[in-house]
Each structure stands twice: as C-alpha cells, then as structure tokens.
mmCIF file of C-alpha atoms in Angstrom:
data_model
loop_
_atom_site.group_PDB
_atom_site.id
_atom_site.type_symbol
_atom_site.label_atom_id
_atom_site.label_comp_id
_atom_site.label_asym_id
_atom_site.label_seq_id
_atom_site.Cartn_x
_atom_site.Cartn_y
_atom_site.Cartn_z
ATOM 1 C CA UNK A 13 0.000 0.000 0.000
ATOM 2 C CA UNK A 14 1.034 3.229 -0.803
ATOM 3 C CA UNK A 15 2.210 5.656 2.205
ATOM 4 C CA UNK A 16 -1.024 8.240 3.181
ATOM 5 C CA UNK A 17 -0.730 11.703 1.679
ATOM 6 C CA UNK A 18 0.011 14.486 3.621
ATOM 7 C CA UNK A 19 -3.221 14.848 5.323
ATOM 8 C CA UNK A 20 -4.283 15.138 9.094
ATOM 9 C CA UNK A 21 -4.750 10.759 9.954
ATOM 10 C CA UNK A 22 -7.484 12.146 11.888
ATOM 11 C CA UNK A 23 -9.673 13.223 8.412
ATOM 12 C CA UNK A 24 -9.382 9.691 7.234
ATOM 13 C CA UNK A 25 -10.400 7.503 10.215
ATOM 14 C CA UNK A 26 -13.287 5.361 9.550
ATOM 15 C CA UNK A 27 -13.039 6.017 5.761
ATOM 16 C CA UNK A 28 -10.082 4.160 4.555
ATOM 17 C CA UNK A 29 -8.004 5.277 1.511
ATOM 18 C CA UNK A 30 -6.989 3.656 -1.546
ATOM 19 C CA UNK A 31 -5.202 4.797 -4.837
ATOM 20 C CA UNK A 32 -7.148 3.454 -8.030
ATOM 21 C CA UNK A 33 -4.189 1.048 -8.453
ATOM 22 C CA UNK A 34 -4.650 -0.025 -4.553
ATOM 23 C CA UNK A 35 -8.466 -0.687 -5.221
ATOM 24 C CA UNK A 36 -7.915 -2.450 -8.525
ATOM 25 C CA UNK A 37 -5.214 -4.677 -6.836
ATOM 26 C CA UNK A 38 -8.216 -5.478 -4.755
ATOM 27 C CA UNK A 39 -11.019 -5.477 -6.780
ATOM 28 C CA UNK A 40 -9.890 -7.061 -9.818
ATOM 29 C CA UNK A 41 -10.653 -4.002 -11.630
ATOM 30 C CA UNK A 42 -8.540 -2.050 -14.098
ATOM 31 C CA UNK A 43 -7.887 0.863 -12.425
ATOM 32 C CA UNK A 44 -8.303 3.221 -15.310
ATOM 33 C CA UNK A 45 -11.760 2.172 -15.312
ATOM 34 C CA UNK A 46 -12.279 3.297 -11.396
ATOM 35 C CA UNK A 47 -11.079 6.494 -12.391
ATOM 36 C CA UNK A 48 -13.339 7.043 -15.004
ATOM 37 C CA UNK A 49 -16.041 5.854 -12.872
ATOM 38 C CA UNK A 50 -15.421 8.558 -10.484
ATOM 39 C CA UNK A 51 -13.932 11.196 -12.365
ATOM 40 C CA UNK A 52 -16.232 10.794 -15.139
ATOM 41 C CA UNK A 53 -14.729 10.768 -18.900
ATOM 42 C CA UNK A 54 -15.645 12.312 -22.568
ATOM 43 C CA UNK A 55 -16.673 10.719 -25.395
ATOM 44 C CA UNK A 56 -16.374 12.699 -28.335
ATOM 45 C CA UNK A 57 -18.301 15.805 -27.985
ATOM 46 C CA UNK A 58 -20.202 13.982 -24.440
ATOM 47 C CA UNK A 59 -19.269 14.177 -20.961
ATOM 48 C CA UNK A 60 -20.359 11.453 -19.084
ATOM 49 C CA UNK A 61 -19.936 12.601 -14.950
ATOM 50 C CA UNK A 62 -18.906 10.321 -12.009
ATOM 51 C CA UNK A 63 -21.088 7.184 -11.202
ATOM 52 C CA UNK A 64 -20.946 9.321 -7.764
ATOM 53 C CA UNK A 65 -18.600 11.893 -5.507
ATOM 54 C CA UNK A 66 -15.731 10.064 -4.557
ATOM 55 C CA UNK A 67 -15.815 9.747 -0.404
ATOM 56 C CA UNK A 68 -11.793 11.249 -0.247
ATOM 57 C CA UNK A 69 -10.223 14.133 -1.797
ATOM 58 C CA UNK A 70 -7.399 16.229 -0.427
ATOM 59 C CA UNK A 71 -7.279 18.599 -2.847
ATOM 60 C CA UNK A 72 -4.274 17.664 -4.998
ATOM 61 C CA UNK A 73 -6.298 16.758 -7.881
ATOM 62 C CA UNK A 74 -5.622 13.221 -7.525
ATOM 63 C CA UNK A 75 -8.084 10.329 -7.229
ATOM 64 C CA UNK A 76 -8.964 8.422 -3.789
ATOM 65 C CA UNK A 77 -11.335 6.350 -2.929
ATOM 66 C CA UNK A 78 -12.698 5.263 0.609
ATOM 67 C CA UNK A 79 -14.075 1.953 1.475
ATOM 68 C CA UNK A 80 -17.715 2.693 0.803
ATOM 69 C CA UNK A 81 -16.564 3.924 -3.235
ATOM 70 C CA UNK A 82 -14.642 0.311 -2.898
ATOM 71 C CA UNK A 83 -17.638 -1.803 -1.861
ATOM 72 C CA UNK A 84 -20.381 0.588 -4.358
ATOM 73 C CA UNK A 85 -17.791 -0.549 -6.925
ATOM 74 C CA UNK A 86 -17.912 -3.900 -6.203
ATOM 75 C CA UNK A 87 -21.548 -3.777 -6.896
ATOM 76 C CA UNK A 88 -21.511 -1.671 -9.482
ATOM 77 C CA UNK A 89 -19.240 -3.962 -11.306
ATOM 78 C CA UNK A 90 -21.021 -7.115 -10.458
ATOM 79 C CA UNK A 91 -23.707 -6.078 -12.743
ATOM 80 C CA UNK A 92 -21.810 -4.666 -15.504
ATOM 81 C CA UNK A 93 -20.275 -8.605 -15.644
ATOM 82 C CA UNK A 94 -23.235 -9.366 -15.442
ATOM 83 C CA UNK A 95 -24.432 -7.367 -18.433
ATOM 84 C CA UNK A 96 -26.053 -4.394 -17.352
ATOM 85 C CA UNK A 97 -24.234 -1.290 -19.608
ATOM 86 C CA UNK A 98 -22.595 1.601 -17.485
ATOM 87 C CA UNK A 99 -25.326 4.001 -18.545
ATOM 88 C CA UNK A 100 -28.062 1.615 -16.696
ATOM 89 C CA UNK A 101 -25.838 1.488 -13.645
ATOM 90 C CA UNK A 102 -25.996 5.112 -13.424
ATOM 91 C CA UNK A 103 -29.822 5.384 -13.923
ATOM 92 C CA UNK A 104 -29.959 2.606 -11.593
ATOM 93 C CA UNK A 105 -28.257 4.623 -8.897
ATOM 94 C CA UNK A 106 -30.262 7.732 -9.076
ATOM 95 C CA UNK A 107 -33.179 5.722 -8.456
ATOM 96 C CA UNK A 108 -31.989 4.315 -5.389
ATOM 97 C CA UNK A 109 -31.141 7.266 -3.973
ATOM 98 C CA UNK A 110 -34.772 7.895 -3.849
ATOM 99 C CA UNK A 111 -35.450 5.346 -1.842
ATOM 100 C CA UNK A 112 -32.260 4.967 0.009
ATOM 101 C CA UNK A 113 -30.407 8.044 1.890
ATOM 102 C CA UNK A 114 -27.331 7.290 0.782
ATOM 103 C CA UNK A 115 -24.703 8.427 -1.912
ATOM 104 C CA UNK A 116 -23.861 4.963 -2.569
ATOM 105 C CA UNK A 117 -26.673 3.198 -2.657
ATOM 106 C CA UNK A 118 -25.888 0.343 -4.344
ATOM 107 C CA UNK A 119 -23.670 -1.063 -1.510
ATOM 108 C CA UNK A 120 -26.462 -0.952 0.871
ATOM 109 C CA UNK A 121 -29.059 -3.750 2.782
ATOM 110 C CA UNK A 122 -31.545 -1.300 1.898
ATOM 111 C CA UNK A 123 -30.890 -1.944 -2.659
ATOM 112 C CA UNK A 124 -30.347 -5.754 -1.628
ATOM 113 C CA UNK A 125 -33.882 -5.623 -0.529
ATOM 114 C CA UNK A 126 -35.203 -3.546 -2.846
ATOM 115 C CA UNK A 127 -32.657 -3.405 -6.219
ATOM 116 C CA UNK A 128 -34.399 -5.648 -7.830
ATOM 117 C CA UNK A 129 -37.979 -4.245 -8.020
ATOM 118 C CA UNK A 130 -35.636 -0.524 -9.330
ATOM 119 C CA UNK A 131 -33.575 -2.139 -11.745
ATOM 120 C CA UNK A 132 -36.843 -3.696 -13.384
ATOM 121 C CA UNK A 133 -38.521 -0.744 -13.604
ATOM 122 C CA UNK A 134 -35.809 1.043 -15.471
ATOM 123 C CA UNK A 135 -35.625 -1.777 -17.685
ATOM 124 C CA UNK A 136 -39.507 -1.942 -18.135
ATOM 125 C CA UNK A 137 -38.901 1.891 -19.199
ATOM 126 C CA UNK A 138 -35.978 1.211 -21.046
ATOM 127 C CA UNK A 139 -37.776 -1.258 -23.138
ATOM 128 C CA UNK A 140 -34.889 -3.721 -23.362
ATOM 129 C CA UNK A 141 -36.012 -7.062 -23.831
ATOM 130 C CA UNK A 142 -32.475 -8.217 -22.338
ATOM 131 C CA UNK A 143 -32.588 -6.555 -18.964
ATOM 132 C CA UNK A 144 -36.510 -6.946 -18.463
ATOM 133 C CA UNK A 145 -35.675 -10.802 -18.686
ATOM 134 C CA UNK A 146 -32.668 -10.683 -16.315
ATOM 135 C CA UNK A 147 -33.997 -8.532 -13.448
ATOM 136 C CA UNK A 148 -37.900 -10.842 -14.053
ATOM 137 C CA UNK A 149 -35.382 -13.842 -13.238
ATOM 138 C CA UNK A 150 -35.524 -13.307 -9.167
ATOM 139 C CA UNK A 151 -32.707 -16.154 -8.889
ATOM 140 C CA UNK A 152 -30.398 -13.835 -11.381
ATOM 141 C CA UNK A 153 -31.094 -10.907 -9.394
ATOM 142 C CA UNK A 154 -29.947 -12.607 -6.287
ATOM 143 C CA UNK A 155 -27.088 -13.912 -7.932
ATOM 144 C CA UNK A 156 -25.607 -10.815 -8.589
ATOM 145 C CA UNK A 157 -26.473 -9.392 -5.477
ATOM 146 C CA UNK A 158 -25.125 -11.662 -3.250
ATOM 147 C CA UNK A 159 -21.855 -11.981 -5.039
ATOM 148 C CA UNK A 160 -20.912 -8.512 -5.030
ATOM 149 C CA UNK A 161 -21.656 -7.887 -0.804
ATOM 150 C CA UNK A 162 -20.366 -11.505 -0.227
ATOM 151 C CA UNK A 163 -17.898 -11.154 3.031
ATOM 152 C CA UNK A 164 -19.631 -7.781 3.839
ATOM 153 C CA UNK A 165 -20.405 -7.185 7.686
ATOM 154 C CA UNK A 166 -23.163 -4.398 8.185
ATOM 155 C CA UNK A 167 -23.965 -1.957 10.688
ATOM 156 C CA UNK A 168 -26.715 0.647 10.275
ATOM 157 C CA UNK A 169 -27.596 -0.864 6.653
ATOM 158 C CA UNK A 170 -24.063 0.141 5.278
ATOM 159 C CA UNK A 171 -20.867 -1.630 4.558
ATOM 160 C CA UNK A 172 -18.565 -1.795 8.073
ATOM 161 C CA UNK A 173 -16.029 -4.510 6.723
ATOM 162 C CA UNK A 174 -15.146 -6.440 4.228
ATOM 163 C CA UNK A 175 -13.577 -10.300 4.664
ATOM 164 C CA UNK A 176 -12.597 -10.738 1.135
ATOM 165 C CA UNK A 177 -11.853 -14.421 1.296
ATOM 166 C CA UNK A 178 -13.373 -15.748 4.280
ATOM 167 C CA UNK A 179 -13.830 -14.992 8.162
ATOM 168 C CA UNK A 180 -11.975 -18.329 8.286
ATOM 169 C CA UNK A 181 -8.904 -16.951 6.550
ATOM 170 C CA UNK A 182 -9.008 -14.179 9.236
ATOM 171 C CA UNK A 183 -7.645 -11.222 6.758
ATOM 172 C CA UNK A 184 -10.350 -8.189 7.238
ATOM 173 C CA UNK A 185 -10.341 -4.875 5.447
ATOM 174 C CA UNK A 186 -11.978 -2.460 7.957
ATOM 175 C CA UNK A 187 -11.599 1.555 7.543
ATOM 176 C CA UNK A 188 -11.330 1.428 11.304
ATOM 177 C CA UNK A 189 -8.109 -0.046 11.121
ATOM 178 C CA UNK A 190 -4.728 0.931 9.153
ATOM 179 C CA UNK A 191 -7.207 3.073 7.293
ATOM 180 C CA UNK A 192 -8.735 -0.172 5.706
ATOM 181 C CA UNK A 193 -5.300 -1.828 4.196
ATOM 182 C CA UNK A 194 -6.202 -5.362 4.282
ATOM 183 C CA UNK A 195 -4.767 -6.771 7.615
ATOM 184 C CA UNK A 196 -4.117 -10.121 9.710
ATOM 185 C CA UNK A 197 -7.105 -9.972 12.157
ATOM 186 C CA UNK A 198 -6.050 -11.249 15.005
ATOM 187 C CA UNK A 199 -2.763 -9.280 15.255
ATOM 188 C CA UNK A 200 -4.006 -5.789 12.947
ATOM 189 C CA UNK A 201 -0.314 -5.850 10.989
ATOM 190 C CA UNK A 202 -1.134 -5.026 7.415
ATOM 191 C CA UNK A 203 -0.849 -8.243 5.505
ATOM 192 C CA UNK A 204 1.560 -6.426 2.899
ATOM 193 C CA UNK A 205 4.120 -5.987 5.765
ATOM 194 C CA UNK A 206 3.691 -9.788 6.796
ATOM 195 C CA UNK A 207 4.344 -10.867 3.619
ATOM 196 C CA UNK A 208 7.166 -8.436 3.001
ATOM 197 C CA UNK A 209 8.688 -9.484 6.376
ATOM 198 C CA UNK A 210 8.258 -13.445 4.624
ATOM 199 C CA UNK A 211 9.921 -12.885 1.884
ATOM 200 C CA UNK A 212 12.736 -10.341 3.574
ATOM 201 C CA UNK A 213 13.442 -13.244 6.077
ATOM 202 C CA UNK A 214 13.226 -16.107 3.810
ATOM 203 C CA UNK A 215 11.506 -18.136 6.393
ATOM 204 C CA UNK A 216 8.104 -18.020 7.693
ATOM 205 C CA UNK A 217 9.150 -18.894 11.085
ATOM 206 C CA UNK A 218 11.919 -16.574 11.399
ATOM 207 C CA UNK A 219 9.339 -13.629 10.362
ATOM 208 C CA UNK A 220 6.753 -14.323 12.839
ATOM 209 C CA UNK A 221 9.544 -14.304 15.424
ATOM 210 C CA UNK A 222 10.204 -10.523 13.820
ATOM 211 C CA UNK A 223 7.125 -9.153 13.804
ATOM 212 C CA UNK A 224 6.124 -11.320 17.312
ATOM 213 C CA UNK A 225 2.803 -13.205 15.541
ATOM 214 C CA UNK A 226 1.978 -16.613 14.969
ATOM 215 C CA UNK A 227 3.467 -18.690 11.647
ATOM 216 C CA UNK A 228 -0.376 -18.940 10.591
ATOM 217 C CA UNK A 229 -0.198 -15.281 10.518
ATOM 218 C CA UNK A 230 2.163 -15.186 8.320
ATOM 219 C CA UNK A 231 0.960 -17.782 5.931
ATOM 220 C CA UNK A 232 -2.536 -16.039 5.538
ATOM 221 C CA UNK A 233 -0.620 -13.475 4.147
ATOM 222 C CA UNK A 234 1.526 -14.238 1.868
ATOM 223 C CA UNK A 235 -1.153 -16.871 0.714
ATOM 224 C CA UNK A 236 -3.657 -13.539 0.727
ATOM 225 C CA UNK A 237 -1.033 -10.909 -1.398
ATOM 226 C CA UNK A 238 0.034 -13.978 -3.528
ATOM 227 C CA UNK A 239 -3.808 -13.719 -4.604
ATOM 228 C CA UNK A 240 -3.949 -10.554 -5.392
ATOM 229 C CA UNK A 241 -0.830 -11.121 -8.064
ATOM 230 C CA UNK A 242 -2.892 -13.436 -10.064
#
C-alpha cells in the first residue's frame, strides 16, 4: 500500500483510503476504469460525470477512494459482468437514492432488498427485452447481489467490513483499522508488511519471530497478497 498523503490521519479515520491502483489490486478491476467511474470521462463531444462523488479528496487533484466507493464498486461492477451497460448502472443509482439516503446506494441492505424491483422498472422503461428478462429472473437478481456484498459485515444498513476471502482466513479490510489496508485480524499488521517481512526473512518462522505473531499469521498473508498477483 502506498504511504497516506500528507493529510491530518485524523480526516481519514473510519473512511479508509486507496489509490485506483490499490483498489484495482483489490477489486480485480482495471484501475483506469475506477477512475473514469469517479472522475467521469468524454466521449467525443459527451461528458459522461462520475457514477458518484468520490468519499476522499485532499485537494491535490488526484483520485482516492474510501471503502464505501470500494464496496459501491464492487456492486456496481457485479452487474456490468453481469451485463447491465454503465449508462443503466448510473440510472440505476439515481433511483436508489430515492429510496435509500445514501450516496452509494448500491452497496447498501436497503438496494439488496429492494434493487431488484428498481432495476426492473428502469428496464420496463428502457424497453430492453435483455434486462426486463434478467432482473424478471428473481434467482439472477440474487445472484448478482449476493456476489458482489459476499464477506460484507453491516452496521446501520451500510458496509462496516469487508472479509474478502473468508472470516476463516481471518484477513479483514476495515476503515477502522490501518485506514482499511487489508490486515491479519487477530494481530491488525497489514498483511503487505507480513508478507514483506516473509519474503525479507526467507523463512516463515523466522518472520513471525520478527514481527512477534503466529506462523499462521504469516501464511494467511503471503497466501492472501500472492492472490492478489494473479
């Protein structure tokens, strides 16, 4: 992870911060395509703006996100694989923020509930044979759904933390901790410095000794980052 900008820690806490390239390492998503997601982009003579307003900027014209942009993109993504076209996305989300107080509605219990019934009536208005018969196919729906908040605790209706493999595999990304870099946890070391310390050492037992953690520790990490590579 990249070292935080020059920015009181205290601005940041409970929001997390990521570089596109951090959240793409992530996500699985190119990272030019988070920016244009919320930066917004031109085509020819059209400007198409941000999906939504990015939760961090510290005014060196840069792009952040926080970990509620990561988790909305997760979503947001989830349907465009499945495929639902960017401009439907965006429709999609200005609908739910009718119904749901939130920015980012996407990422919320609130459009699990109730996504379905505002993605088919865009597509009803729409008139696209395609999406009316995906979002009429509740199992589809829920498919999609469930993929994209998979590993996502909740408080209050909104993303808290994310477990991207498993709570088994004990690696959490919470923007209540390290500003939500992904970390061991049951010891709260960022897994990118336990796997660093792995391969620094050369042994996994002589880096747990460093770093005063278990040897499982350390193999949830490097067997986490080694993920991420591939």
């Amino acid at each position: 992870m990249n070292r935080i900008p020059d920015i009181k820690a205290d601005k940041l806490l409970g929001i997390g911060l990521y570089t596109p390239a951090e959240a793409s390492r992530l996500l699985h998503i190119p990272s030019a395509k988070i920016i244009r997601w919320l930066r917004g982009h031109r085509i020819g003579e059209r400007r198409y703006e941000p999906l939504w307003t990015q939760q961090v900027d510290i005014g060196d014209g840069a792009t952040y996100l926080g970990f509620r942009d990561l988790m909305e993109l997760r979503t947001a993504h989830a349907f465009m694989e499945a495929g639902v076209s960017p401009i439907m996305i965006r429709r999609a989300i200005v609908e739910a923020r009718r119904y749901v107080d939130d920015e980012r509605p996407l990422s919320t219990t609130a459009f699990k509930t109730d996504g379905r019934s505002i993605f088919l009536e865009i597509a009803n208005d729409d008139g696209d044979p395609k999406l009316i018969d995906l979002f009429k196919r509740q199992f589809v729906f829920k498919r999609i759904i469930e993929s994209s908040l998979r590993g996502v605790d909740f408080e209050d209706s909104v993303p808290a933390r994310w477990w991207p493999l498993s709570k088994d595999k004990r690696i959490v990304v919470d923007p209540e901790r390290s500003f939500g870099q992904p970390i061991d946890s049951d010891t709260g070391v960022p897994t990118s410095v336990l796997a660093a310390a792995a391969k620094a050492e050369g042994a996994i037992n002589r880096a747990a000794t460093l770093w005063h953690v278990s040897q499982a520790a350390i193999r949830r990490a490097v067997e986490f980052e080694d993920a991420l590579k591939a």
